[in-house]
Coordinates of C-alpha atoms and ligand atoms in Angstrom, one line a residue:
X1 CA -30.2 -13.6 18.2
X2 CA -26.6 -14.0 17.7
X3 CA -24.6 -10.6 17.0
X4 CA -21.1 -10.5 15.7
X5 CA -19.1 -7.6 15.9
X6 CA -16.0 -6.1 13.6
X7 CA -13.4 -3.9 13.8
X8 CA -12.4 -1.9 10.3
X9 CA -9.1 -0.1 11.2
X10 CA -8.6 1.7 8.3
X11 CA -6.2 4.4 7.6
X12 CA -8.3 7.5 8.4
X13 CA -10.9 6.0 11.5
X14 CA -11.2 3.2 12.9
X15 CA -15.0 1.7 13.6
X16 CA -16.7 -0.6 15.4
X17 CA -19.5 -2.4 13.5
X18 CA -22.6 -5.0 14.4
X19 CA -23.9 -7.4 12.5
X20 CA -26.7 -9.7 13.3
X21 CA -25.8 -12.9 12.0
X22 CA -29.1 -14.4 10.7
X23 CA -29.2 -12.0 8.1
X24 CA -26.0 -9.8 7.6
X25 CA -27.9 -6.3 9.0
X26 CA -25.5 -3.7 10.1
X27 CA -27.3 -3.3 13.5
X28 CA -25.5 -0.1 14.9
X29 CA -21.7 1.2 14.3
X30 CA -19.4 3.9 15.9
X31 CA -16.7 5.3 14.3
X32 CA -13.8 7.7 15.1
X33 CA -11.6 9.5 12.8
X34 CA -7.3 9.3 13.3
X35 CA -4.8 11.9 12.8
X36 CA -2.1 10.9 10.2
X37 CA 1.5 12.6 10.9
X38 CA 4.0 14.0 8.5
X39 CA 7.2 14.6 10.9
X40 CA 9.0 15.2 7.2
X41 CA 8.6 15.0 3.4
X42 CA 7.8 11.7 2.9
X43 CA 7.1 10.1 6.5
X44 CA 4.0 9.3 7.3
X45 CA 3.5 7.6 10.9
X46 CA 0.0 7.3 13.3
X47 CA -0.1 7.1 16.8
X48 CA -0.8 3.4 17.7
X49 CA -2.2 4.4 21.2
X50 CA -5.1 7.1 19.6
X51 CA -5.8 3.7 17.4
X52 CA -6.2 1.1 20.1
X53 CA -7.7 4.3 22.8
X54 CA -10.4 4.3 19.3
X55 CA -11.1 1.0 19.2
X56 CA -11.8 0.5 23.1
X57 CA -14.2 4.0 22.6
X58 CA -16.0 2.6 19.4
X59 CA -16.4 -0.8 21.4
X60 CA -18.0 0.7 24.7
X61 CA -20.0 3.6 22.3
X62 CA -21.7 0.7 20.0
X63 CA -22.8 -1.4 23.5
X64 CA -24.1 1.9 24.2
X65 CA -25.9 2.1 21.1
X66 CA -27.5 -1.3 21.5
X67 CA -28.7 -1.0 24.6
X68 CA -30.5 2.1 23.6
X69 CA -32.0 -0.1 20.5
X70 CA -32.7 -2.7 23.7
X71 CA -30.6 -5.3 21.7
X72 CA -28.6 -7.4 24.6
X73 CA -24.8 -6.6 23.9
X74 CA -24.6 -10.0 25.7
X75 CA -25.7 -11.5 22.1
X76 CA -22.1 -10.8 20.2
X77 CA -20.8 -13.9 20.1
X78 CA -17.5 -13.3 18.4
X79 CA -15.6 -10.0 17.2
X80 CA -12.8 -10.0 14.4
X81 CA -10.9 -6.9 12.9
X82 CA -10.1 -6.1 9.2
X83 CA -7.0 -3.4 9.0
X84 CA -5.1 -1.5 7.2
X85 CA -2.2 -3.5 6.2
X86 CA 1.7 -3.4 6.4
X87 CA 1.6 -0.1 8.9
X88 CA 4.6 -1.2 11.5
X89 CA 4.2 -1.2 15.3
X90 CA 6.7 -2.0 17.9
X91 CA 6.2 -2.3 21.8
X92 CA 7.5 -3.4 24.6
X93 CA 6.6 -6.8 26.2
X94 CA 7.6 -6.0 29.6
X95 CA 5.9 -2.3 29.6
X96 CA 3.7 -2.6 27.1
X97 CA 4.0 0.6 25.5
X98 CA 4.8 1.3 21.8
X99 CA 8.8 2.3 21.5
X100 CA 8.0 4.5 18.4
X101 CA 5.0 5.9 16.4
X102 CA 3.6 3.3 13.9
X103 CA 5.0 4.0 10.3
X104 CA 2.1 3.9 8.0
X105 CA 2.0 2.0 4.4
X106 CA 2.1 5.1 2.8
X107 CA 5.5 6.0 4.6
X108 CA 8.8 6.8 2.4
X109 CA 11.5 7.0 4.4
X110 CA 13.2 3.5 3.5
X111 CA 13.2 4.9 0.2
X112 CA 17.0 5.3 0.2
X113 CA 17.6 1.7 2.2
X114 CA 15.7 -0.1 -1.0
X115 CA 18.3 1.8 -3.8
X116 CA 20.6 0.8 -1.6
X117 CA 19.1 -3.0 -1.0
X118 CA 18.8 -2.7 -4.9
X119 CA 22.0 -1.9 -5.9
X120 CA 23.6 -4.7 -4.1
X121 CA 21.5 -7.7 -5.0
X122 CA 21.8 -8.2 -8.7
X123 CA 19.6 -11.3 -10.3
X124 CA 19.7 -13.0 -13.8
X125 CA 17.6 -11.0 -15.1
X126 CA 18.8 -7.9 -13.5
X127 CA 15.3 -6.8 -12.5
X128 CA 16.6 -6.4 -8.9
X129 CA 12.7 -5.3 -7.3
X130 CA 11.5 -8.8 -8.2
X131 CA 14.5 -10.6 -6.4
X132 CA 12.6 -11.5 -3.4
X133 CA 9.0 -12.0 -5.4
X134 CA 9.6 -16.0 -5.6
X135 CA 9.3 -16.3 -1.8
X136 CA 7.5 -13.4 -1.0
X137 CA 5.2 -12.7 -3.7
X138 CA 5.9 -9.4 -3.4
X139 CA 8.4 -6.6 -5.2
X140 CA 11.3 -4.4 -3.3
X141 CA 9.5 -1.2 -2.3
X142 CA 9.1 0.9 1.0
X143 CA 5.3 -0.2 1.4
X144 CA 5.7 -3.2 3.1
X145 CA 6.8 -4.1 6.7
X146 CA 9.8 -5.5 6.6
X147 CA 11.9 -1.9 5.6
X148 CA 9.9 -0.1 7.9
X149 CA 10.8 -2.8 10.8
X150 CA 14.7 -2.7 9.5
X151 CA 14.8 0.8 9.8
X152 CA 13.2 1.0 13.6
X153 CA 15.6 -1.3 14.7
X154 CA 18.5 0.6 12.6
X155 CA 17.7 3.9 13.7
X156 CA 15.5 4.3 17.1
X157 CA 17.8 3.3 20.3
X158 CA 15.0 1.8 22.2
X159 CA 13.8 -0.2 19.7
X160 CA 17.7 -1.7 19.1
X161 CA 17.8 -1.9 22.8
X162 CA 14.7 -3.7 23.5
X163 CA 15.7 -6.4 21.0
X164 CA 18.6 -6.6 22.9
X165 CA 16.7 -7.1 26.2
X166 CA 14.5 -9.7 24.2
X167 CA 11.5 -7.3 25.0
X168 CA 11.1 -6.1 21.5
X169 CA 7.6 -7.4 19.6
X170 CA 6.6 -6.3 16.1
X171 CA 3.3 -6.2 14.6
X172 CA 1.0 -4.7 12.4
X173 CA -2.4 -2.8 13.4
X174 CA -3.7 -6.4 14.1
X175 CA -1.6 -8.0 16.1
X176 CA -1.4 -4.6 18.4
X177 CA -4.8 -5.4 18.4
X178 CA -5.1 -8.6 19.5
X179 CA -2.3 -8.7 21.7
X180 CA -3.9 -5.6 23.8
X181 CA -7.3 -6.2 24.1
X182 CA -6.6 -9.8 25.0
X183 CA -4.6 -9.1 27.6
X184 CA -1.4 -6.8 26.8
X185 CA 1.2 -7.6 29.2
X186 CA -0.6 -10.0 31.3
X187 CA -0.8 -12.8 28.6
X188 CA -2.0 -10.7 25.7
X189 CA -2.0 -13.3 21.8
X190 CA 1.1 -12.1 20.1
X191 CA -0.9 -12.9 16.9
X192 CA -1.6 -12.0 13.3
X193 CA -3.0 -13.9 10.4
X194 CA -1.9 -15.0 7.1
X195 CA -3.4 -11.8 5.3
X196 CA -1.6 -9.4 7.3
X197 CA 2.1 -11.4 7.2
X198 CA 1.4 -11.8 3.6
X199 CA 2.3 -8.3 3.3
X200 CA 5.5 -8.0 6.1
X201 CA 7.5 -9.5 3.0
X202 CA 9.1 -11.6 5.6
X203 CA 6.5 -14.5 5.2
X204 CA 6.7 -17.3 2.4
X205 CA 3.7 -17.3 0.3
X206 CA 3.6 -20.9 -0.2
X207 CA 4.7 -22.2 3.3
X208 CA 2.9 -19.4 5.0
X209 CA 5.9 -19.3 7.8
X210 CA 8.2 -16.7 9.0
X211 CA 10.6 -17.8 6.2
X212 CA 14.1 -18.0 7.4
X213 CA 16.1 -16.4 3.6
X214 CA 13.5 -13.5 4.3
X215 CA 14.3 -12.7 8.0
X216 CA 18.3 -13.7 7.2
X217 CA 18.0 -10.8 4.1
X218 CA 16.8 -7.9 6.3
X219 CA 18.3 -9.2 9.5
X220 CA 15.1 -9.4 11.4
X221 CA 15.0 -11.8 14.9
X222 CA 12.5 -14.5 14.5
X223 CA 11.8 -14.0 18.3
X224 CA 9.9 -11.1 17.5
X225 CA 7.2 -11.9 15.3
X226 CA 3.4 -12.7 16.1
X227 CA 2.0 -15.9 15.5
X228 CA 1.0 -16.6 12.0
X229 CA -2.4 -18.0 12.3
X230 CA -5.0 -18.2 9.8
X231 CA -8.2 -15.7 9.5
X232 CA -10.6 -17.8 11.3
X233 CA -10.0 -19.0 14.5
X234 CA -10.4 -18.0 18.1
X235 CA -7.2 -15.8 18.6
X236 CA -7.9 -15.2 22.3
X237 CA -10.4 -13.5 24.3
X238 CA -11.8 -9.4 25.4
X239 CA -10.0 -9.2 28.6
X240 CA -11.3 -6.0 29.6
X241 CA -14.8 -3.2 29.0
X242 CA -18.4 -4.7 28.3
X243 CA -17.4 -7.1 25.6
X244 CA -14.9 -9.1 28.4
X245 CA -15.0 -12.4 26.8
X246 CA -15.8 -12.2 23.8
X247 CA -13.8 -13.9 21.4
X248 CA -12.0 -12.9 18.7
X249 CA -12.1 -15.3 16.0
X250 CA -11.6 -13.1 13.0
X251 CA -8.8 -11.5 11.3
X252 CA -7.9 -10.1 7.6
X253 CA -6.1 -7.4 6.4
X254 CA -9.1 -4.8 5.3
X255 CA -8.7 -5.3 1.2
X256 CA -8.6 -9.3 1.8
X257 CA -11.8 -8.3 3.9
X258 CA -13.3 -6.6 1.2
X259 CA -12.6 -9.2 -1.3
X260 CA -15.1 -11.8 1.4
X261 CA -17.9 -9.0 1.9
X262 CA -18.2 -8.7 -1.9
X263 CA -18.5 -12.4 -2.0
X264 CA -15.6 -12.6 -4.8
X265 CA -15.0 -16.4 -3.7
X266 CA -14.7 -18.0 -6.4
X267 CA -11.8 -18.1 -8.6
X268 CA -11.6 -15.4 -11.5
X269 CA -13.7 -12.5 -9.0
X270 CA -12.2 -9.4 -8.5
X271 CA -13.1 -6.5 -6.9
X272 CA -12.0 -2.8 -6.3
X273 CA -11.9 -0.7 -2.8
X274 CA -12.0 3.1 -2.7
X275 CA -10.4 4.3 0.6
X276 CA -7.6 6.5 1.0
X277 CA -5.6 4.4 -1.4
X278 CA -7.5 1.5 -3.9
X279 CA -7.1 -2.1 -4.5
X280 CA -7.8 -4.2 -6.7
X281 CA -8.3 -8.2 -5.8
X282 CA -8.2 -10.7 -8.2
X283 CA -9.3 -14.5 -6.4
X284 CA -7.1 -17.0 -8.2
X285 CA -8.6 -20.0 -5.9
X286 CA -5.6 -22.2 -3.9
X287 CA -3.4 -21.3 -7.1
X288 CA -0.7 -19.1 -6.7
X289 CA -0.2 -16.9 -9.1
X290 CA 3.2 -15.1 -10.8
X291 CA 2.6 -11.8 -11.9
X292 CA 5.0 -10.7 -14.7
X293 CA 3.0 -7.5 -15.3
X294 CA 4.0 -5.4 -11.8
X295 CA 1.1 -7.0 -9.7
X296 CA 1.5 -8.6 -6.5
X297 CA 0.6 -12.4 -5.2
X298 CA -1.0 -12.0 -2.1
X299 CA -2.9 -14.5 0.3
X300 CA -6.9 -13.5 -0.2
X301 CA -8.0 -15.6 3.0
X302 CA -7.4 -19.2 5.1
X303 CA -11.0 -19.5 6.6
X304 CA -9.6 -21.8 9.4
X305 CA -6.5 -23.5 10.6
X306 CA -7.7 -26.6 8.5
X307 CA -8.5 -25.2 5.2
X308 CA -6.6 -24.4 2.2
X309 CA -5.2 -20.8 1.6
X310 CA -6.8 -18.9 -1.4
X311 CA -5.0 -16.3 -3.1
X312 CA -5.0 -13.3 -4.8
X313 CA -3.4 -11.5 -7.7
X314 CA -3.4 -7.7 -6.4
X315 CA -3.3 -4.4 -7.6
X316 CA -2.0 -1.7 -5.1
X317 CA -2.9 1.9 -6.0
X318 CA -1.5 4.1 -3.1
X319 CA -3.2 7.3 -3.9
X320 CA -6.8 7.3 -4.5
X321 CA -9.1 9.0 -2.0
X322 CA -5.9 10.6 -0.5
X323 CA -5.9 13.2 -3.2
X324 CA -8.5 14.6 -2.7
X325 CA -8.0 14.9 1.3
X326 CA -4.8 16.9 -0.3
X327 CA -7.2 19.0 -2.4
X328 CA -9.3 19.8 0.9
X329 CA -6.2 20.1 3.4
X330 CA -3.4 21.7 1.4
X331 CA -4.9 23.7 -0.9
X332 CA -8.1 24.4 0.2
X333 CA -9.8 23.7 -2.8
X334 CA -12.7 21.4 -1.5
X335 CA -14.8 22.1 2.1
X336 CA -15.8 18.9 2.0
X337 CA -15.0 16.1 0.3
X338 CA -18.8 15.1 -0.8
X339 CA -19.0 18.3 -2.6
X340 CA -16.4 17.3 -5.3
X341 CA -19.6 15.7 -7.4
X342 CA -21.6 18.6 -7.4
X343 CA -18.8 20.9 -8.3
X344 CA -17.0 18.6 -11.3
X345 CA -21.0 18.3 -12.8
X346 CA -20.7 21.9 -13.6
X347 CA -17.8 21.7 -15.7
X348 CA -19.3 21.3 -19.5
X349 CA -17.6 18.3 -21.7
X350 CA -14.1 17.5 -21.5
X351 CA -11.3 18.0 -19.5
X352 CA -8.3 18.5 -20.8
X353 CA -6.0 18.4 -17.4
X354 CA -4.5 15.0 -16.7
X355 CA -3.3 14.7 -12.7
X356 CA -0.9 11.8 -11.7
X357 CA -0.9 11.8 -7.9
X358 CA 2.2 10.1 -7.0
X359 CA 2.5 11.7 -3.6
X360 CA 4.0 8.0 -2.5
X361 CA 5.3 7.4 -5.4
X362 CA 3.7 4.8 -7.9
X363 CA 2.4 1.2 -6.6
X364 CA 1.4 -1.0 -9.2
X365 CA 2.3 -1.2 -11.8
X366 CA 5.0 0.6 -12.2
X367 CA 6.4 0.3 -8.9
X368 CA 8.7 3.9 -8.8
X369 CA 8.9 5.2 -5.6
X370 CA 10.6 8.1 -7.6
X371 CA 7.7 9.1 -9.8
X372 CA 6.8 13.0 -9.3
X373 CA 3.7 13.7 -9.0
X374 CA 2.5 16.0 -11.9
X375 CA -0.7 18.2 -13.2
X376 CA -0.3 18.4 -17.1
X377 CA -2.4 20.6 -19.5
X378 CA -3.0 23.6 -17.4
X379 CA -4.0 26.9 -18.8
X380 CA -5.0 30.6 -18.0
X381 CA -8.3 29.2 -18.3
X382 CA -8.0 26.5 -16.0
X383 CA -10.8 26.2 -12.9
X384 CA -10.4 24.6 -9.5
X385 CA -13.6 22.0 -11.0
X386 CA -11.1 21.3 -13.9
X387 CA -8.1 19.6 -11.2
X388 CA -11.1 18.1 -8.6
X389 CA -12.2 16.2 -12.1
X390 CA -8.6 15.4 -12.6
X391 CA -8.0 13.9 -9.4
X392 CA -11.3 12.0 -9.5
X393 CA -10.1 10.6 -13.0
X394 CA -6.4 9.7 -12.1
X395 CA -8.1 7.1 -9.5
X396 CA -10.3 5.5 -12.6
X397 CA -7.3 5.8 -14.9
X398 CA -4.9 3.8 -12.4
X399 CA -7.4 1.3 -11.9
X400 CA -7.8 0.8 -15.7
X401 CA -3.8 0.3 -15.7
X402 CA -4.3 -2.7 -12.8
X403 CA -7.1 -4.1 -15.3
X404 CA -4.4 -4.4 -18.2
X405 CA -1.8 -6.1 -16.0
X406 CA -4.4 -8.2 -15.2
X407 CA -5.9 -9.2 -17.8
X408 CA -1.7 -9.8 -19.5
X409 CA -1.5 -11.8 -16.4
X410 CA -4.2 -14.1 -16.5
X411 CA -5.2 -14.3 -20.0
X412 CA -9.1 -13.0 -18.6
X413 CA -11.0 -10.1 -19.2
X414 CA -12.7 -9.3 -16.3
X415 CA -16.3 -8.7 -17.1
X416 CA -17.6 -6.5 -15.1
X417 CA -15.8 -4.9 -11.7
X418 CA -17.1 -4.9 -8.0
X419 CA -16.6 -1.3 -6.5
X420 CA -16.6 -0.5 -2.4
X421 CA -15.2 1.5 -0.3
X422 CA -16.0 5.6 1.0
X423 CA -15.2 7.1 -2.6
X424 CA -18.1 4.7 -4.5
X425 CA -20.7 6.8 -2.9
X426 CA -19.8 9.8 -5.7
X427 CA -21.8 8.8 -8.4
X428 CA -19.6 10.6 -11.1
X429 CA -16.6 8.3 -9.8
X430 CA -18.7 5.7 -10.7
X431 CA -19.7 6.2 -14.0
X432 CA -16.2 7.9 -15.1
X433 CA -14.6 4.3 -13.9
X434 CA -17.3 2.3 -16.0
X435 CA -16.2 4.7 -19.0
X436 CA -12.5 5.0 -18.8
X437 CA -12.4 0.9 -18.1
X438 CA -14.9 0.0 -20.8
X439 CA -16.7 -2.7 -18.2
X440 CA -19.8 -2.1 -16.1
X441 CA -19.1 -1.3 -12.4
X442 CA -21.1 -2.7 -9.9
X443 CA -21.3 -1.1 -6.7
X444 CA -23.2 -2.3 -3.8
X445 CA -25.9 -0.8 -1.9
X446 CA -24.7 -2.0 1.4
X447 CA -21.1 -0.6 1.6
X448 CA -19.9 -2.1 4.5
X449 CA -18.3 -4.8 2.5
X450 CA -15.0 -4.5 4.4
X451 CA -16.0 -5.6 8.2
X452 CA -18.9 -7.2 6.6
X453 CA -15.7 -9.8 5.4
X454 CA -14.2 -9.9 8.6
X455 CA -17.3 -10.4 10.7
X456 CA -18.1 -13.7 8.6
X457 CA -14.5 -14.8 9.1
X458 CA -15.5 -14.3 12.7
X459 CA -18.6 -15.9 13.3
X460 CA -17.9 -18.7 11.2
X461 CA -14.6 -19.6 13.3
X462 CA -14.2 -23.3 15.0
X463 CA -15.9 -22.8 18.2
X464 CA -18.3 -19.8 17.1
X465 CA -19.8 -21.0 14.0
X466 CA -22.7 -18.6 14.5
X467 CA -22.3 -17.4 11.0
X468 CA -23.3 -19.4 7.7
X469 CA -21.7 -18.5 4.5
X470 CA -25.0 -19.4 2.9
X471 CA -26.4 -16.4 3.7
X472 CA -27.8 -14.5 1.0
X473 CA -25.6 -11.2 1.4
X474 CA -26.2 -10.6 -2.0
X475 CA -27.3 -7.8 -1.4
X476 CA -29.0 -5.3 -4.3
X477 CA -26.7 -3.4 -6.0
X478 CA -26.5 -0.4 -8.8
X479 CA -24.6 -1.1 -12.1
X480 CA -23.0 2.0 -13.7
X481 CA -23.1 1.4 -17.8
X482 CA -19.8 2.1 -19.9
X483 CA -21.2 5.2 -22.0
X484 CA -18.3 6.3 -24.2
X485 CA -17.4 4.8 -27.7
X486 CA -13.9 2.7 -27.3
X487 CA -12.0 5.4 -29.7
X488 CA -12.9 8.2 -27.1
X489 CA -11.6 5.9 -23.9
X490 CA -8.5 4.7 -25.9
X491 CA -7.6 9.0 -26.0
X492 CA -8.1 9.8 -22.9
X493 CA -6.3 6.7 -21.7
X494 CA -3.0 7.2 -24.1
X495 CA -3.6 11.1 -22.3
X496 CA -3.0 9.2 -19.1
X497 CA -0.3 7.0 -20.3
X498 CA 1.9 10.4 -21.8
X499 CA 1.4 11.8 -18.6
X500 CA 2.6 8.8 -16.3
X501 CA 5.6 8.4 -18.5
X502 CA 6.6 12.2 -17.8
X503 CA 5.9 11.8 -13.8
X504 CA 9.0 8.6 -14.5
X505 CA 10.9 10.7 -16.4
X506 CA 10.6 14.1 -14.3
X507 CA 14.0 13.9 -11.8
X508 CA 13.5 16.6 -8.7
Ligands
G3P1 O1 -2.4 -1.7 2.1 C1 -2.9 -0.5 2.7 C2 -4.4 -0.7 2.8 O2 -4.7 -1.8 3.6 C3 -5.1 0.6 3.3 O3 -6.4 0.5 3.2 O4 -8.7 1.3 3.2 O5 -7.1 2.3 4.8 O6 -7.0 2.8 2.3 P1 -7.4 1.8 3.4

């Protein structure tokens, strides 16, 4: 029976995940957590050698795992890899080594370099962020590649020298990837796909190239850039382990993933994914969509070099199962993060504290890299439950401000809203969503929506084709019923909206 395998890199572990491909099953997985680092306020970077040292473990520990099952590991026909996006590596060709740690999505430290960028590029309308959002789909901010890239090559000597020396490569998670297990220096794919260079901000959303104003505006060498190819093909092949010679055939970044696992294909589907940050994906079919309401055009998938791109409209929410790793880390206020349901069902009625996480400032769609983060309504009274239900509530809250721009967007009230992703397993999450959004919620019961995406991208590749679409991965899901009249959501919500306007406001 064919087998096809995927990698979900994600921001907190990476894992290694088999699917048998008559029928979608989730045959065995392996997964291992990774360590973010904070050098300073604000920086955020990952180790890109713990990530690919991960991978290769979760590879060798799930042909361990079928073997022990007696399934032949000789059955995975093809591999792909969903990832977190935008997170910068760079290496060397001729050692292979990274020249610096990877700076992670979340990372502020080209927060200065963008007021900087913004201060000098002055358009019509004098809404400076969107002056690059015609090619690139996307606004000004620190989150994407191509500031983290600009400030490697501005600030780290090897990294300027190596460009020099034409040794330099850039990538993200991906293309480190690729490029390493199919071969590293001895002929490794210097490869990414359309997903993942959507969100460099050096790639043209309608040409899907390199584009050459993008690279010429933050003085980045063509030279060193993967491949752009599209989410389905064979990229290259395993050149080392158990799985030498397997293909890989699949790549997305992990939200575009998502958006395939759920099955949102068509045009006007949108769904939502809970990991450390959450994001909303809107399919808008081969149309390319503006945003003038703070969201982001994004390419959703190219299943093949052949076939059309589809696109997205996209909602980026940078804090949402992160806060509550804060909670548990700094301040000790959680053991574990599963126990956050049990304790916020003890607290009777309402809750009067509003949180606004904006530890990386705030993504869509506001887009302030300078919003504070603040805890409003606190009392003598107030109970650690009180700021866990909080933080649970600013994720559904921020979700219901992507639903607005969306809906001013596109003129469509979405109907109901797909939920995956780590966090959908609290049950409370769930239903506080469905009330402060005013839609159902429909959350799957198989939640490995993410490499589910990537491993039909995979199998389904030119040369594979193992893996048909018509599979019925419709798998059963729960629906969580909106249960609060409109006039109580509209308070809490304005409570939301009061409090966001005084993280803008609030200069440290
Ligand atoms: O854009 C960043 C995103 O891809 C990270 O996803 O699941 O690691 O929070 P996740």
């Amino acid at each position: 029976m064919p087998l096809v395998g995927a990698i979900d890199e994600g921001t907190s572990s990476v894992r290694f995940l088999v699917f048998a491909a008559e029928n979608a099953e989730v045959l065995t997985y392996h997964q291992i957590p990774i360590k973010l680092i904070y050098p300073k306020e604000g920086w955020v970077e990952q180790d890109p050698i713990e990530i690919l040292e991960a991978v290769r473990e979760c590879l060798s520990q799930t042909v361990v795992n079928l073997q022990q099952l007696t399934i032949d590991p000789s059955d995975i026909v093809a591999i792909g890899i969903a990832n977190q996006r935008e997170t910068t590596v760079v290496w060397s060709s001729i050692t292979g080594e990274p020249l610096y740690n990877a700076i992670s999505w979340m990372d502020m430290r080209t927060a200065d370099l963008v007021d900087d960028i913004l201060s000098n590029t002055i358009n019509s309308n004098n809404n400076n962020e969107i002056y690059l959002k015609e090619l690139s789909g996307l606004p000004i901010s620190p989150y994407f590649s191509a500031l983290k890239l600009k400030w490697l090559i501005d600030n780290v000597d090897n990294v300027k020298k190596a460009m020099l020396n034409g040794s330099l490569m850039f990538g993200t998670i991906d293309s480190w990837l690729i490029w390493n297990l199919t071969g590293g220096i001895n002929g490794g794919a210097h490869s990414t796909d359309v997903t993942n260079a959507s969100r460099t901000m050096l790639m043209n959303i309608s040409t899907l190239q390199w584009d050459p104003t993008l690279l010429l505006f933050f003085d980045i060498p063509y030279d060193i850039l993967p491949q752009i190819r599209s989410s389905s093909e064979i990229y290259g092949h395993i050149q080392e382990g158990l799985l030498k010679g397997v293909p890989i055939s699949g790549c997305l970044g992990d939200q575009q993933s998502a958006l395939i696992g759920e099955m949102c294909l068509q045009r006007g589907q949108a769904k939502s994914t809970y990991g450390t940050g959450c994001f909303l994906l809107y399919n808008t079919g081969e149309t390319i969509v503006k945003s003038n309401n703070g969201l982001i055009t994004t390419v959703a998938y190219q299943m093949g070099p052949k076939s059309r791109p589809v696109y997205a409209l996209e909602g980026s929410i940078a804090i949402a199962g992160g806060v509550l790793d804060w909670l548990k880390d700094n301040l000790n206020m959680l053991d574990e993060i599963k126990d956050c349901e049990k304790i916020v069902e003890q607290i009777p009625g309402d809750n009067r504290i509003i949180f606004v996480p904006a530890f990386a400032g705030l993504y869509a769609p506001y887009w302030r890299k300078d919003a504070t983060s603040i805890i409003c309504g606190i009392t003598e009274d107030t109970k650690k439950s009180q700021i866990i239900k909080a933080a649970l509530q600013s994720v559904c809250f921020q979700i219901r401000d992507i639903l607005e721009a969306m809906e001013k967007d596109t003129g469509l009230t979405l109907t109901k809203l797909l939920a995956d992703g780590a966090m959908t397993n609290n049950q409370l999450l769930m239903q506080m969503q469905a009330d402060i959004c005013g839609i159902p919620i429909v959350r799957p019961l198989m939640s490995e929506t993410t490499a589910l995406g990537v491993a039909m991208a995979a199998g389904s590749a030119e040369g594979i084709k193992k893996w048909d679409f018509k599979i019925d991965t419709t798998v059963p899901s729960d629906t969580f019923l909106p249960s609060i009249s409109d006039n109580d959501r509209d308070i809490l919500y304005s409570k939301w909206k009061k409090a966001v306007d005084k993280s803008l406001e609030y200069q440290q």
